[in-house]
Amino acid sequence: MNEHAQVAVVGSGFAGSLIARILATQGYSVVLLERGRHPRFAIGESTTPLANLSLERMAKRYGLIDLYHLAAHGRWKQRYPSVRGGLKRGFTFYRHHTGAVLDATERLLVAASPDAFVSDSHWLRADVDHHFVREAVVAGVDYRDCAELSEAEFGDDGVRLIGRRDDVPFAIAADFVIDASGPNGFLARQLGIASGLERTYTRSGLVFGHFGDVRFMQDVIPDLTPGPFIDDWAAVHHIVDEGWMYSLRFDHGVVSAGFTLSPRGLASLPTDRVDAATLWRMMLERYPTIAAAFEHATPVMPIGFVPRIQHRLTRAVGDRWLLLPHAYAFVDPLFSTGIAWALRAIERVGQMFETAPAAAPPPRGEMERYGTLIEREADQIDQLVAGAYVAMAHFDLFAAQAMIYFATVSYAEARQRMSTDPSAAWSGFLGVGDDVCDSMPREALRRLTEITGKDGRVGSFAERRGFVQWVRSSIEPRNVVGLADPSRHHLYPVDLDVLIESHAKLGMTRDQIIRALPALRGHPEPSTES
């Protein structure tokens, strides 16, 4: 039997379920196809202020009140306590050295929120993705799990999707297909979309799991200088010689953690001879402070290993189809760009379908604009992260490289929090299109590669100091939160006084920015809380 839907969405992670739901609220008939079943494990768990701004904008635009509440940790806990997540006050970085206890002077904390109520969150993806699927069904989306697609036939009048569900063949005719799957996804295979990985720089593998009974860093190192937030209620990054480790703490005590390993780091491990659990133990044994934090930790799921996490395609749009970001490209979890980038793309796709003629795909110009933007944004994320990997050899270089990220996103957040312009969704992610920020990741990668050389040497003190000074001067036109200030000793709270003094950089008067402070604190107008 042939069935028909105006839009078919492949993949029911948070991105696929959310775009399906948005299109259903616009009146489209939508089928959401999932080869697995919820709830299911997934990683990619850490949000940022820009991600939450996207959620708030979509909540207003489409009347999706749950998105508004999920956009701030305090509101989430009040309204959806059964959907598990974790408090994320900002970003914590430590530089560890093999065999040595952590030197707390190599520590960087950057706050992303003024308090815990309006803070970002870590998403326990099994719960959050399942929530979005359920809400999509309530909105009228035709959701089908355990659906294994085998073929897509593209014609002048639409697409025919063929597959099996519970061993029963099915065929669905759709006017348009959105691929919200992941690496080597359905449309990439069906259309033979070529890999674009050779144009990228970042390479890393991942050893990962979820763990119980992980100690807080303040208990492992009780003499840590107090920072703008408790170190562990953040996206914690342990920089090591082999790459870096993330540690994301959920409110119910489980920690998502993983070693993201560079090619050199992978080469130092017998990845072809031991299992993932052994790799995990070997990495812990190299770093006493991390080992102390995980001394009594127990995995709540089998530890996994992926030898390369990067993927990239050469096309994101075509005749009657498009890819959401994770189906198009993935770089690395460093700086938590994944969820924010996906949500920005969902905003764009939703707006594209608002302008589409009845029973027709979005306008070609909008499709091309979307494809061009996510291609440039994938490059931007890659260059920023690749530079950070090069900089990991020395903490002062890494801390300076991180300032490029934080200056870019904090400026964008301040601008967007004060704007009601719906075109904010189309502003380039991570500084793409910004005449100050656009070229910084590329230039930083070039400079860092020159300093460290092909052998990964640390570089001279003068070279490193020169890079730090270049970053400080380069970010200055967009530095609205007091970054790269030596007097802060790498501890950066949300400082509204600095933001007020930076009013001219935001194109505002002092009085205008003072009046805008409620929005800048992350407290939207009461009218959004309906």
Short mmCIF file of C-alpha atoms in Angstrom, two decimals:
data_model
loop_
_atom_site.label_atom_id
_atom_site.label_comp_id
_atom_site.label_asym_id
_atom_site.label_seq_id
_atom_site.Cartn_x
_atom_site.Cartn_y
_atom_site.Cartn_z
CA MET A 1 0.00 0.00 0.00
CA ASN A 2 1.29 3.46 -0.90
CA GLU A 3 0.75 6.18 1.68
CA HIS A 4 1.46 9.88 1.32
CA ALA A 5 2.97 12.59 3.54
CA GLN A 6 4.02 16.07 2.54
CA VAL A 7 7.25 15.74 4.55
CA ALA A 8 9.10 12.60 5.64
CA VAL A 9 11.68 13.00 8.41
CA VAL A 10 14.24 10.24 8.81
CA GLY A 11 15.59 9.89 12.35
CA SER A 12 13.86 10.75 15.63
CA GLY A 13 16.63 12.18 17.74
CA PHE A 14 15.80 15.57 19.22
CA ALA A 15 16.46 17.31 15.90
CA GLY A 16 14.25 15.06 13.77
CA SER A 17 11.40 15.03 16.28
CA LEU A 18 11.52 18.79 16.75
CA ILE A 19 11.48 19.71 13.06
CA ALA A 20 8.70 17.17 12.45
CA ARG A 21 6.66 18.75 15.21
CA ILE A 22 7.27 22.30 13.96
CA LEU A 23 6.14 21.35 10.45
CA ALA A 24 3.06 19.65 11.86
CA THR A 25 2.13 22.85 13.71
CA GLN A 26 2.33 24.63 10.36
CA GLY A 27 -0.26 22.26 8.93
CA TYR A 28 1.99 19.87 7.02
CA SER A 29 1.33 16.15 7.06
CA VAL A 30 4.54 14.68 8.48
CA VAL A 31 5.76 11.11 8.91
CA LEU A 32 8.69 10.54 11.28
CA LEU A 33 10.61 7.34 10.61
CA GLU A 34 12.87 5.74 13.21
CA ARG A 35 14.75 2.47 12.82
CA GLY A 36 15.13 1.99 16.58
CA ARG A 37 12.87 2.59 19.56
CA HIS A 38 12.77 5.15 22.38
CA PRO A 39 14.00 5.59 25.03
CA ARG A 40 17.51 4.96 23.72
CA PHE A 41 21.04 6.02 24.61
CA ALA A 42 22.69 8.89 22.78
CA ILE A 43 25.57 11.25 23.45
CA GLY A 44 25.86 14.90 22.53
CA GLU A 45 24.40 16.22 25.76
CA SER A 46 25.59 19.74 26.55
CA THR A 47 23.66 22.92 25.72
CA THR A 48 24.84 26.53 25.58
CA PRO A 49 23.16 29.95 25.81
CA LEU A 50 22.79 30.10 22.03
CA ALA A 51 21.04 26.72 22.04
CA ASN A 52 18.63 27.93 24.67
CA LEU A 53 17.95 31.14 22.75
CA SER A 54 16.92 29.00 19.79
CA LEU A 55 14.58 27.00 22.03
CA GLU A 56 13.02 30.18 23.39
CA ARG A 57 12.53 31.66 19.92
CA MET A 58 10.88 28.50 18.64
CA ALA A 59 8.70 28.34 21.75
CA LYS A 60 7.37 31.81 20.97
CA ARG A 61 7.05 31.35 17.24
CA TYR A 62 5.20 28.04 17.27
CA GLY A 63 3.59 28.00 20.71
CA LEU A 64 5.75 25.12 21.96
CA ILE A 65 5.74 25.97 25.65
CA ASP A 66 7.86 22.99 26.70
CA LEU A 67 10.79 24.41 24.73
CA TYR A 68 10.61 27.58 26.79
CA HIS A 69 10.80 25.63 30.04
CA LEU A 70 13.56 23.31 28.82
CA ALA A 71 15.66 26.35 27.85
CA ALA A 72 16.67 27.12 31.47
CA HIS A 73 17.64 24.63 34.13
CA GLY A 74 15.44 26.08 36.87
CA ARG A 75 12.32 26.22 34.70
CA TRP A 76 13.04 22.69 33.45
CA LYS A 77 13.28 21.27 37.00
CA GLN A 78 10.04 22.97 38.01
CA ARG A 79 7.97 21.92 35.00
CA TYR A 80 9.53 18.63 33.79
CA PRO A 81 11.25 16.97 36.77
CA SER A 82 10.83 13.49 35.23
CA VAL A 83 12.91 14.47 32.16
CA ARG A 84 16.41 14.07 33.52
CA GLY A 85 19.18 16.55 32.89
CA GLY A 86 22.01 18.33 34.65
CA LEU A 87 23.01 21.82 35.75
CA LYS A 88 25.55 23.49 33.47
CA ARG A 89 26.79 26.82 34.80
CA GLY A 90 29.54 27.18 32.24
CA PHE A 91 32.81 25.65 31.08
CA THR A 92 35.63 24.24 33.21
CA PHE A 93 39.06 23.36 31.82
CA TYR A 94 42.05 21.70 33.53
CA ARG A 95 45.44 20.89 32.02
CA HIS A 96 46.80 17.58 33.30
CA HIS A 97 50.26 16.11 32.72
CA THR A 98 51.09 12.41 32.57
CA GLY A 99 51.90 10.96 35.99
CA ALA A 100 51.46 14.28 37.82
CA VAL A 101 48.82 15.62 40.18
CA LEU A 102 46.86 18.53 38.71
CA ASP A 103 48.50 21.95 39.04
CA ALA A 104 45.48 24.12 39.84
CA THR A 105 47.09 27.15 38.20
CA GLU A 106 46.33 25.46 34.85
CA ARG A 107 42.58 25.89 35.28
CA LEU A 108 40.10 27.98 33.29
CA LEU A 109 36.47 28.65 34.26
CA VAL A 110 34.06 30.65 32.09
CA ALA A 111 30.53 31.22 33.38
CA ALA A 112 27.67 31.07 30.87
CA SER A 113 24.89 32.24 33.18
CA PRO A 114 24.50 34.55 36.19
CA ASP A 115 22.73 31.95 38.34
CA ALA A 116 21.60 28.33 38.41
CA PHE A 117 17.95 29.06 37.64
CA VAL A 118 18.57 30.47 34.15
CA SER A 119 21.59 28.30 33.45
CA ASP A 120 22.21 25.89 30.60
CA SER A 121 21.68 22.16 31.01
CA HIS A 122 23.12 18.80 30.12
CA TRP A 123 20.50 16.73 28.35
CA LEU A 124 20.13 13.08 29.32
CA ARG A 125 19.41 12.30 25.73
CA ALA A 126 17.40 9.14 26.36
CA ASP A 127 14.88 11.25 28.30
CA VAL A 128 14.99 14.44 26.23
CA ASP A 129 14.77 12.71 22.85
CA HIS A 130 11.89 10.57 24.09
CA HIS A 131 10.10 13.69 25.35
CA PHE A 132 10.41 15.36 21.94
CA VAL A 133 9.08 12.24 20.19
CA ARG A 134 6.04 12.14 22.46
CA GLU A 135 5.35 15.83 21.90
CA ALA A 136 5.67 15.35 18.13
CA VAL A 137 3.01 12.64 18.26
CA VAL A 138 0.71 14.93 20.27
CA ALA A 139 1.21 17.59 17.56
CA GLY A 140 -0.06 15.18 14.91
CA VAL A 141 3.16 13.70 13.55
CA ASP A 142 2.78 10.14 12.22
CA TYR A 143 5.60 8.47 14.16
CA ARG A 144 6.78 4.99 13.16
CA ASP A 145 9.58 3.27 15.00
CA CYS A 146 11.33 0.03 14.05
CA ALA A 147 11.14 1.24 10.43
CA GLU A 148 14.13 0.17 8.36
CA LEU A 149 14.36 2.13 5.11
CA SER A 150 16.03 0.43 2.15
CA GLU A 151 15.41 2.66 -0.85
CA ALA A 152 14.48 6.19 -1.92
CA GLU A 153 13.18 6.82 -5.44
CA PHE A 154 13.29 10.49 -6.44
CA GLY A 155 10.97 11.70 -9.20
CA ASP A 156 9.73 14.98 -10.61
CA ASP A 157 6.68 14.94 -8.35
CA GLY A 158 8.20 13.63 -5.12
CA VAL A 159 10.05 10.85 -3.34
CA ARG A 160 9.02 7.24 -2.72
CA LEU A 161 10.51 5.71 0.44
CA ILE A 162 10.58 1.92 0.64
CA GLY A 163 11.32 -0.18 3.69
CA ARG A 164 10.12 -2.71 6.21
CA ARG A 165 8.55 -2.32 9.62
CA ASP A 166 8.35 -5.37 11.83
CA ASP A 167 9.17 -7.38 8.68
CA VAL A 168 6.15 -5.94 6.86
CA PRO A 169 7.01 -4.04 3.63
CA PHE A 170 5.83 -0.44 3.31
CA ALA A 171 6.12 2.43 0.84
CA ILE A 172 5.51 6.11 1.56
CA ALA A 173 5.25 8.85 -1.04
CA ALA A 174 6.52 12.22 0.20
CA ASP A 175 6.90 15.64 -1.35
CA PHE A 176 10.08 16.31 0.62
CA VAL A 177 12.56 14.37 2.78
CA ILE A 178 14.56 15.70 5.74
CA ASP A 179 17.42 13.50 6.92
CA ALA A 180 17.92 13.91 10.65
CA SER A 181 19.99 10.76 11.13
CA GLY A 182 23.75 10.71 11.62
CA PRO A 183 27.01 9.65 9.97
CA ASN A 184 26.55 7.75 6.73
CA GLY A 185 22.83 8.32 7.04
CA PHE A 186 20.02 7.18 4.81
CA LEU A 187 20.13 9.90 2.15
CA ALA A 188 23.93 9.93 2.05
CA ARG A 189 23.83 6.25 1.10
CA GLN A 190 20.88 6.46 -1.26
CA LEU A 191 22.13 9.51 -3.16
CA GLY A 192 25.79 8.57 -3.07
CA ILE A 193 26.75 11.92 -1.53
CA ALA A 194 30.53 12.10 -1.57
CA SER A 195 32.55 12.52 1.61
CA GLY A 196 34.07 15.92 2.24
CA LEU A 197 36.21 14.76 5.13
CA GLU A 198 39.44 15.50 3.27
CA ARG A 199 38.74 19.25 3.51
CA THR A 200 38.63 19.11 7.32
CA TYR A 201 41.41 19.25 9.91
CA THR A 202 40.07 17.72 13.13
CA ARG A 203 40.59 14.00 13.79
CA SER A 204 39.77 12.23 17.03
CA GLY A 205 38.47 8.99 18.46
CA LEU A 206 36.33 8.51 21.55
CA VAL A 207 36.24 6.16 24.55
CA PHE A 208 33.04 6.92 26.46
CA GLY A 209 30.38 5.83 28.93
CA HIS A 210 28.01 6.83 31.71
CA PHE A 211 29.22 6.35 35.30
CA GLY A 212 27.93 6.44 38.85
CA ASP A 213 29.87 7.49 41.97
CA VAL A 214 32.22 9.99 40.32
CA ARG A 215 33.75 12.32 42.90
CA PHE A 216 33.52 16.10 42.65
CA MET A 217 36.77 17.83 41.79
CA GLN A 218 36.50 20.03 44.88
CA ASP A 219 36.64 16.82 46.95
CA VAL A 220 39.64 15.52 45.03
CA ILE A 221 41.45 18.89 45.26
CA PRO A 222 39.93 20.69 48.26
CA ASP A 223 42.21 23.74 48.01
CA LEU A 224 40.89 24.90 44.61
CA THR A 225 40.45 28.66 44.52
CA PRO A 226 36.70 29.40 44.52
CA GLY A 227 35.49 30.22 41.02
CA PRO A 228 32.30 31.74 39.61
CA PHE A 229 30.55 28.37 40.02
CA ILE A 230 31.25 24.91 41.42
CA ASP A 231 33.67 23.38 38.92
CA ASP A 232 31.69 20.18 38.32
CA TRP A 233 28.35 21.86 37.57
CA ALA A 234 29.64 22.69 34.12
CA ALA A 235 30.97 21.09 30.99
CA VAL A 236 34.24 19.88 32.49
CA HIS A 237 37.18 19.48 30.11
CA HIS A 238 40.30 17.64 31.27
CA ILE A 239 43.04 18.50 28.76
CA VAL A 240 45.58 15.67 28.57
CA ASP A 241 48.58 14.84 26.42
CA GLU A 242 46.47 12.50 24.27
CA GLY A 243 43.58 14.93 23.70
CA TRP A 244 40.92 15.76 26.27
CA MET A 245 38.22 14.25 28.45
CA TYR A 246 34.70 15.56 28.98
CA SER A 247 32.75 15.07 32.21
CA LEU A 248 29.08 16.08 32.33
CA ARG A 249 27.24 15.62 35.61
CA PHE A 250 23.50 14.94 35.65
CA ASP A 251 21.30 15.90 38.59
CA HIS A 252 20.58 12.27 39.53
CA GLY A 253 24.29 11.52 40.06
CA VAL A 254 25.26 9.88 36.78
CA VAL A 255 28.20 11.39 34.88
CA SER A 256 28.67 11.20 31.12
CA ALA A 257 32.40 11.04 30.43
CA GLY A 258 34.66 10.31 27.51
CA PHE A 259 38.27 10.61 26.40
CA THR A 260 38.40 12.31 23.00
CA LEU A 261 41.76 11.26 21.62
CA SER A 262 43.89 12.82 18.90
CA PRO A 263 45.63 10.64 16.30
CA ARG A 264 48.80 10.87 18.37
CA GLY A 265 46.86 9.92 21.48
CA LEU A 266 45.26 6.96 19.75
CA ALA A 267 48.67 5.83 18.49
CA SER A 268 49.89 5.65 22.09
CA LEU A 269 47.22 3.07 22.95
CA PRO A 270 46.83 -0.57 21.80
CA THR A 271 43.41 0.14 20.30
CA ASP A 272 43.57 -2.93 18.05
CA ARG A 273 44.40 -5.35 20.88
CA VAL A 274 42.26 -4.41 23.90
CA ASP A 275 38.61 -3.65 24.55
CA ALA A 276 37.09 -0.25 25.33
CA ALA A 277 37.00 -0.84 29.10
CA THR A 278 40.74 -1.56 29.09
CA LEU A 279 41.42 1.60 27.06
CA TRP A 280 39.43 3.56 29.63
CA ARG A 281 41.46 2.15 32.53
CA MET A 282 44.73 2.78 30.71
CA MET A 283 43.86 6.45 30.24
CA LEU A 284 42.85 6.87 33.89
CA GLU A 285 46.12 5.30 35.04
CA ARG A 286 48.10 8.02 33.26
CA TYR A 287 46.48 10.92 35.17
CA PRO A 288 46.38 10.65 38.98
CA THR A 289 43.86 13.43 39.61
CA ILE A 290 41.34 12.11 37.08
CA ALA A 291 41.93 8.59 38.42
CA ALA A 292 41.14 9.83 41.93
CA ALA A 293 37.86 11.35 40.72
CA PHE A 294 36.89 8.04 39.09
CA GLU A 295 38.38 5.80 41.80
CA HIS A 296 35.01 4.40 42.88
CA ALA A 297 33.10 5.07 39.66
CA THR A 298 31.08 2.27 38.15
CA PRO A 299 29.87 2.20 34.54
CA VAL A 300 26.09 2.12 34.22
CA MET A 301 26.38 0.97 30.62
CA PRO A 302 29.12 -0.78 28.62
CA ILE A 303 32.04 1.50 27.80
CA GLY A 304 32.22 2.22 24.08
CA PHE A 305 34.97 3.08 21.61
CA VAL A 306 34.73 4.86 18.25
CA PRO A 307 38.09 5.18 16.43
CA ARG A 308 37.01 8.28 14.48
CA ILE A 309 34.05 10.49 15.33
CA GLN A 310 34.37 13.01 12.48
CA HIS A 311 32.29 12.85 9.34
CA ARG A 312 31.55 15.36 6.59
CA LEU A 313 29.60 15.34 3.32
CA THR A 314 29.91 17.52 0.24
CA ARG A 315 26.21 18.44 -0.11
CA ALA A 316 23.50 19.33 2.39
CA VAL A 317 20.60 20.13 0.05
CA GLY A 318 19.17 18.91 -3.24
CA ASP A 319 15.96 18.56 -5.18
CA ARG A 320 13.30 17.73 -2.59
CA TRP A 321 15.71 16.91 0.26
CA LEU A 322 17.97 18.42 2.88
CA LEU A 323 20.20 17.24 5.70
CA LEU A 324 20.16 18.56 9.24
CA PRO A 325 23.64 19.30 10.63
CA HIS A 326 24.46 15.98 12.27
CA ALA A 327 23.60 14.10 9.10
CA TYR A 328 25.85 16.49 7.17
CA ALA A 329 28.88 16.87 9.45
CA PHE A 330 30.21 16.36 12.94
CA VAL A 331 33.50 17.71 14.27
CA ASP A 332 34.08 17.10 17.99
CA PRO A 333 32.27 17.76 21.30
CA LEU A 334 34.84 20.40 22.31
CA PHE A 335 33.03 23.71 23.09
CA SER A 336 29.58 22.03 23.01
CA THR A 337 28.63 23.27 19.54
CA GLY A 338 26.48 20.30 18.44
CA ILE A 339 23.08 20.99 20.02
CA ALA A 340 23.25 24.74 19.42
CA TRP A 341 24.14 24.29 15.75
CA ALA A 342 21.36 21.75 15.22
CA LEU A 343 18.74 23.97 16.86
CA ARG A 344 19.80 26.96 14.75
CA ALA A 345 19.36 24.84 11.62
CA ILE A 346 15.93 23.66 12.78
CA GLU A 347 14.86 27.29 13.16
CA ARG A 348 15.95 27.98 9.59
CA VAL A 349 14.21 24.94 8.13
CA GLY A 350 11.00 25.81 9.95
CA GLN A 351 11.07 29.31 8.50
CA MET A 352 11.84 27.97 5.03
CA PHE A 353 8.70 25.86 5.10
CA GLU A 354 6.67 28.85 6.29
CA THR A 355 7.50 30.55 2.99
CA ALA A 356 6.96 27.46 0.82
CA PRO A 357 4.00 27.49 -1.59
CA ALA A 358 1.26 24.98 -0.79
CA ALA A 359 2.30 21.36 -1.54
CA ALA A 360 5.72 22.50 -2.82
CA PRO A 361 9.30 22.35 -1.49
CA PRO A 362 10.87 25.47 0.07
CA PRO A 363 12.06 28.10 -2.42
CA ARG A 364 15.29 27.16 -4.18
CA GLY A 365 17.01 30.33 -3.02
CA GLU A 366 16.28 29.55 0.61
CA MET A 367 17.51 26.00 0.15
CA GLU A 368 20.79 27.20 -1.34
CA ARG A 369 21.18 29.76 1.43
CA TYR A 370 20.70 27.03 4.03
CA GLY A 371 23.20 24.71 2.33
CA THR A 372 25.83 27.43 1.99
CA LEU A 373 25.51 28.48 5.62
CA ILE A 374 25.89 25.06 7.17
CA GLU A 375 28.84 24.31 4.88
CA ARG A 376 30.61 27.47 6.08
CA GLU A 377 29.63 26.78 9.69
CA ALA A 378 31.00 23.24 9.53
CA ASP A 379 34.31 24.70 8.32
CA GLN A 380 34.26 27.29 11.12
CA ILE A 381 33.68 24.72 13.87
CA ASP A 382 36.37 22.47 12.40
CA GLN A 383 39.00 25.22 12.23
CA LEU A 384 38.28 26.42 15.77
CA VAL A 385 38.45 22.91 17.24
CA ALA A 386 41.50 21.92 15.18
CA GLY A 387 43.29 24.99 16.50
CA ALA A 388 42.35 24.02 20.06
CA TYR A 389 43.86 20.57 19.57
CA VAL A 390 47.09 22.13 18.32
CA ALA A 391 47.08 24.50 21.28
CA MET A 392 46.60 21.75 23.89
CA ALA A 393 50.36 21.29 24.07
CA HIS A 394 50.57 24.34 26.32
CA PHE A 395 47.90 25.78 28.61
CA ASP A 396 48.48 29.44 27.76
CA LEU A 397 47.94 28.72 24.06
CA PHE A 398 44.81 26.68 24.74
CA ALA A 399 43.31 29.28 27.09
CA ALA A 400 43.89 31.96 24.45
CA GLN A 401 42.32 29.83 21.71
CA ALA A 402 39.28 29.27 23.93
CA MET A 403 38.85 33.05 24.19
CA ILE A 404 38.04 33.15 20.46
CA TYR A 405 35.09 30.84 21.07
CA PHE A 406 33.83 32.64 24.16
CA ALA A 407 34.18 36.13 22.70
CA THR A 408 32.31 35.09 19.55
CA VAL A 409 29.40 33.36 21.27
CA SER A 410 28.98 35.83 24.15
CA TYR A 411 28.76 38.71 21.67
CA ALA A 412 26.21 36.79 19.59
CA GLU A 413 24.21 35.92 22.70
CA ALA A 414 24.07 39.53 23.89
CA ARG A 415 22.99 40.73 20.45
CA GLN A 416 20.33 38.06 20.09
CA ARG A 417 18.93 38.45 23.61
CA MET A 418 18.17 42.08 22.85
CA SER A 419 16.66 41.43 19.43
CA THR A 420 13.15 40.42 18.36
CA ASP A 421 14.27 40.06 14.75
CA PRO A 422 13.16 36.63 13.42
CA SER A 423 16.15 36.63 11.08
CA ALA A 424 18.41 35.90 14.08
CA ALA A 425 18.12 32.25 13.09
CA TRP A 426 19.92 33.08 9.87
CA SER A 427 22.85 34.83 11.52
CA GLY A 428 25.97 32.79 10.96
CA PHE A 429 26.80 30.33 13.72
CA LEU A 430 30.13 30.80 15.51
CA GLY A 431 30.86 34.13 13.83
CA VAL A 432 30.28 33.11 10.21
CA GLY A 433 29.59 36.30 8.29
CA ASP A 434 30.76 38.56 11.12
CA ASP A 435 33.40 40.91 9.75
CA VAL A 436 35.48 40.58 12.94
CA CYS A 437 34.98 36.94 13.97
CA ASP A 438 34.66 35.14 10.64
CA SER A 439 38.37 34.82 9.88
CA MET A 440 39.68 34.32 13.43
CA PRO A 441 39.47 30.49 13.68
CA ARG A 442 41.23 30.06 10.34
CA GLU A 443 43.97 32.57 11.19
CA ALA A 444 44.43 31.14 14.69
CA LEU A 445 44.89 27.64 13.28
CA ARG A 446 47.51 28.96 10.87
CA ARG A 447 49.42 30.76 13.64
CA LEU A 448 49.24 27.86 16.06
CA THR A 449 50.48 25.41 13.43
CA GLU A 450 53.46 27.67 12.78
CA ILE A 451 54.25 27.90 16.49
CA THR A 452 54.01 24.20 17.25
CA GLY A 453 55.33 22.82 13.96
CA LYS A 454 54.50 19.42 12.54
CA ASP A 455 56.09 17.63 15.49
CA GLY A 456 53.76 19.29 17.99
CA ARG A 457 56.53 21.13 19.84
CA VAL A 458 55.45 23.61 22.49
CA GLY A 459 56.98 26.68 20.87
CA SER A 460 59.10 29.37 22.48
CA PHE A 461 57.79 31.64 25.22
CA ALA A 462 57.98 34.62 22.90
CA GLU A 463 55.96 32.81 20.22
CA ARG A 464 53.33 31.79 22.72
CA ARG A 465 53.11 35.27 24.22
CA GLY A 466 52.73 36.70 20.74
CA PHE A 467 49.76 34.41 20.05
CA VAL A 468 48.10 35.35 23.33
CA GLN A 469 48.52 39.04 22.51
CA TRP A 470 47.17 38.53 18.98
CA VAL A 471 44.04 36.85 20.37
CA ARG A 472 43.51 39.62 22.91
CA SER A 473 43.68 42.34 20.26
CA SER A 474 41.66 40.34 17.69
CA ILE A 475 38.69 39.68 19.97
CA GLU A 476 38.62 43.20 21.42
CA PRO A 477 35.86 44.56 19.11
CA ARG A 478 33.61 41.66 20.19
CA ASN A 479 34.83 41.21 23.76
CA VAL A 480 31.79 42.37 25.73
CA VAL A 481 32.35 40.24 28.85
CA GLY A 482 35.93 41.00 29.90
CA LEU A 483 37.72 37.98 28.47
CA ALA A 484 41.50 37.59 28.10
CA ASP A 485 42.03 39.74 31.21
CA PRO A 486 45.17 38.59 33.12
CA SER A 487 43.80 40.04 36.36
CA ARG A 488 40.98 37.45 36.26
CA HIS A 489 43.49 34.56 36.60
CA HIS A 490 41.42 32.46 34.17
CA LEU A 491 38.23 32.75 36.30
CA TYR A 492 35.45 34.56 34.41
CA PRO A 493 32.06 35.20 36.05
CA VAL A 494 29.11 36.81 34.29
CA ASP A 495 29.97 40.47 34.94
CA LEU A 496 27.13 42.78 33.96
CA ASP A 497 29.20 45.86 34.81
CA VAL A 498 31.67 44.90 32.09
CA LEU A 499 28.77 44.31 29.70
CA ILE A 500 27.37 47.77 30.45
CA GLU A 501 30.74 49.37 29.83
CA SER A 502 30.87 47.53 26.49
CA HIS A 503 27.62 49.12 25.29
CA ALA A 504 29.22 50.80 22.28
CA LYS A 505 30.47 47.46 20.93
CA LEU A 506 26.85 46.33 20.89
CA GLY A 507 25.72 49.49 19.13
CA MET A 508 23.84 50.74 22.19
CA THR A 509 23.96 53.63 24.63
CA ARG A 510 24.62 53.03 28.30
CA ASP A 511 20.98 53.75 29.16
CA GLN A 512 19.73 51.36 26.46
CA ILE A 513 21.80 48.49 27.75
CA ILE A 514 20.77 49.13 31.35
CA ARG A 515 17.12 48.93 30.28
CA ALA A 516 17.91 45.67 28.49
CA LEU A 517 19.48 44.01 31.55
CA PRO A 518 16.49 41.72 32.36
CA ALA A 519 16.83 40.13 28.91
CA LEU A 520 20.60 39.98 29.21
CA ARG A 521 20.31 38.18 32.55
CA GLY A 522 18.36 35.46 30.74
CA HIS A 523 14.94 36.43 32.09
CA PRO A 524 12.67 36.94 29.06
CA GLU A 525 9.56 39.09 29.20
CA PRO A 526 6.67 37.67 31.26
CA SER A 527 4.57 37.38 28.09
CA THR A 528 6.69 34.40 27.01
CA GLU A 529 5.79 32.42 30.14
CA SER A 530 2.24 31.60 29.14
#
